[in-house]
Amino acid sequence: MKPSPVSSTPILRRTLTWSAVCAVVLALIAAGAGYAADGASGLWSGLLGVLLAFLFLGITVASILFANRWFGDPLYVQLFFAIVLGGWLLKLGVFLVLMIVLSGQPWISPLVFFLSIVAGVAVSLVVDVIVLTRMRLPNVSDIDLPTVNPEDDGDTNGDGRADTPEARR
């Protein structure tokens, strides 16, 4: 597979990787704290909350990485936004279904579940900030600059003809 020409792809991949590592660490912490607070239901609530936070935040990054495969295609912008919007709609639908299904479950500890989701989102945002501030991305990227100065050719009017009195007529 050839590397993507989109300059944001390495940043998104690094964000996804670091978020996964942090989610595993946070899952262990949330499981331990949940178990200490509410026994086995707290343990499962903590694990599920962190898993859902990582899943929902990872869908956006994965959809952008997937959409970047069509970079250079004439319909790239339309495909990009359709794929990312589809990912958001998928997240919304899955979130609503999961909250309806999980709301009446006796094995869910609501406070541990809520706090683990909030902690997962907070850790993911911290990872995003750290990765984005440490990556090197030029202010103007993915463009080709001209290799020849147009003023060197004597073409000051930009139409390929020299700027002489004869050419102006």
mmCIF file of C-alpha atoms in Angstrom, residues 20-101:
data_model
loop_
_atom_site.group_PDB
_atom_site.id
_atom_site.type_symbol
_atom_site.label_atom_id
_atom_site.label_comp_id
_atom_site.label_asym_id
_atom_site.label_seq_id
_atom_site.Cartn_x
_atom_site.Cartn_y
_atom_site.Cartn_z
ATOM 1 C CA ALA A 20 -5.787 3.091 22.092
ATOM 2 C CA VAL A 21 -2.830 2.777 24.473
ATOM 3 C CA CYS A 22 -4.326 5.320 26.859
ATOM 4 C CA ALA A 23 -7.733 3.618 26.649
ATOM 5 C CA VAL A 24 -6.202 0.329 27.804
ATOM 6 C CA VAL A 25 -4.525 2.048 30.762
ATOM 7 C CA LEU A 26 -7.684 3.978 31.597
ATOM 8 C CA ALA A 27 -9.781 0.798 31.329
ATOM 9 C CA LEU A 28 -7.615 -0.854 33.967
ATOM 10 C CA ILE A 29 -7.918 2.179 36.241
ATOM 11 C CA ALA A 30 -11.683 2.484 35.704
ATOM 12 C CA ALA A 31 -12.179 -1.234 36.313
ATOM 13 C CA GLY A 32 -10.231 -1.067 39.567
ATOM 14 C CA ALA A 33 -11.982 2.079 40.775
ATOM 15 C CA GLY A 34 -15.374 0.709 39.723
ATOM 16 C CA TYR A 35 -14.745 -2.550 41.536
ATOM 17 C CA ALA A 36 -13.715 -0.647 44.657
ATOM 18 C CA ALA A 37 -16.810 1.565 44.459
ATOM 19 C CA ASP A 38 -19.526 -0.929 43.494
ATOM 20 C CA GLY A 39 -18.128 -4.433 43.176
ATOM 21 C CA ALA A 40 -18.521 -6.438 39.968
ATOM 22 C CA SER A 41 -21.137 -4.119 38.449
ATOM 23 C CA GLY A 42 -18.770 -1.187 38.954
ATOM 24 C CA LEU A 43 -15.958 -3.118 37.289
ATOM 25 C CA TRP A 44 -18.057 -3.870 34.190
ATOM 26 C CA SER A 45 -19.498 -0.365 34.108
ATOM 27 C CA GLY A 46 -16.007 1.156 34.181
ATOM 28 C CA LEU A 47 -14.738 -1.119 31.428
ATOM 29 C CA LEU A 48 -17.790 -0.536 29.247
ATOM 30 C CA GLY A 49 -17.670 3.236 29.692
ATOM 31 C CA VAL A 50 -14.028 3.481 28.608
ATOM 32 C CA LEU A 51 -14.613 1.081 25.710
ATOM 33 C CA LEU A 52 -17.548 3.137 24.436
ATOM 34 C CA ALA A 53 -15.637 6.416 24.786
ATOM 35 C CA PHE A 54 -12.738 5.035 22.750
ATOM 36 C CA LEU A 55 -15.076 3.444 20.203
ATOM 37 C CA PHE A 56 -17.046 6.636 19.571
ATOM 38 C CA LEU A 57 -13.966 8.830 19.362
ATOM 39 C CA GLY A 58 -12.143 6.296 17.201
ATOM 40 C CA ILE A 59 -14.971 6.155 14.651
ATOM 41 C CA THR A 60 -14.352 9.785 13.684
ATOM 42 C CA VAL A 61 -10.600 9.317 13.232
ATOM 43 C CA ALA A 62 -11.101 6.054 11.359
ATOM 44 C CA SER A 63 -13.679 7.642 9.044
ATOM 45 C CA ILE A 64 -11.308 10.513 8.212
ATOM 46 C CA LEU A 65 -8.454 8.083 7.532
ATOM 47 C CA PHE A 66 -10.765 5.999 5.356
ATOM 48 C CA ALA A 67 -12.007 9.073 3.472
ATOM 49 C CA ASN A 68 -8.427 10.231 2.806
ATOM 50 C CA ARG A 69 -7.994 7.239 0.487
ATOM 51 C CA TRP A 70 -9.873 9.172 -2.181
ATOM 52 C CA PHE A 71 -7.551 12.190 -2.040
ATOM 53 C CA GLY A 72 -6.986 13.505 -5.552
ATOM 54 C CA ASP A 73 -10.279 12.177 -6.867
ATOM 55 C CA PRO A 74 -12.507 14.832 -8.454
ATOM 56 C CA LEU A 75 -15.238 13.930 -5.944
ATOM 57 C CA TYR A 76 -12.862 13.875 -2.937
ATOM 58 C CA VAL A 77 -14.540 16.694 -1.014
ATOM 59 C CA GLN A 78 -18.017 15.226 -1.452
ATOM 60 C CA LEU A 79 -16.824 11.709 -0.563
ATOM 61 C CA PHE A 80 -14.869 12.986 2.439
ATOM 62 C CA PHE A 81 -17.805 14.797 3.978
ATOM 63 C CA ALA A 82 -20.240 11.990 3.152
ATOM 64 C CA ILE A 83 -18.018 9.422 4.878
ATOM 65 C CA VAL A 84 -17.345 11.599 7.936
ATOM 66 C CA LEU A 85 -21.031 12.545 8.256
ATOM 67 C CA GLY A 86 -21.943 8.875 7.894
ATOM 68 C CA GLY A 87 -19.548 8.088 10.750
ATOM 69 C CA TRP A 88 -21.188 10.727 12.936
ATOM 70 C CA LEU A 89 -24.660 9.401 12.131
ATOM 71 C CA LEU A 90 -23.460 5.874 12.921
ATOM 72 C CA LYS A 91 -22.132 7.093 16.278
ATOM 73 C CA LEU A 92 -25.402 8.842 17.073
ATOM 74 C CA GLY A 93 -27.479 5.782 16.220
ATOM 75 C CA VAL A 94 -25.257 3.365 18.137
ATOM 76 C CA PHE A 95 -25.151 5.732 21.124
ATOM 77 C CA LEU A 96 -28.939 6.049 21.283
ATOM 78 C CA VAL A 97 -29.490 2.299 20.957
ATOM 79 C CA LEU A 98 -26.845 1.504 23.586
ATOM 80 C CA MET A 99 -28.183 4.043 26.072
ATOM 81 C CA ILE A 100 -31.729 2.689 25.668
ATOM 82 C CA VAL A 101 -30.556 -0.927 26.051
#
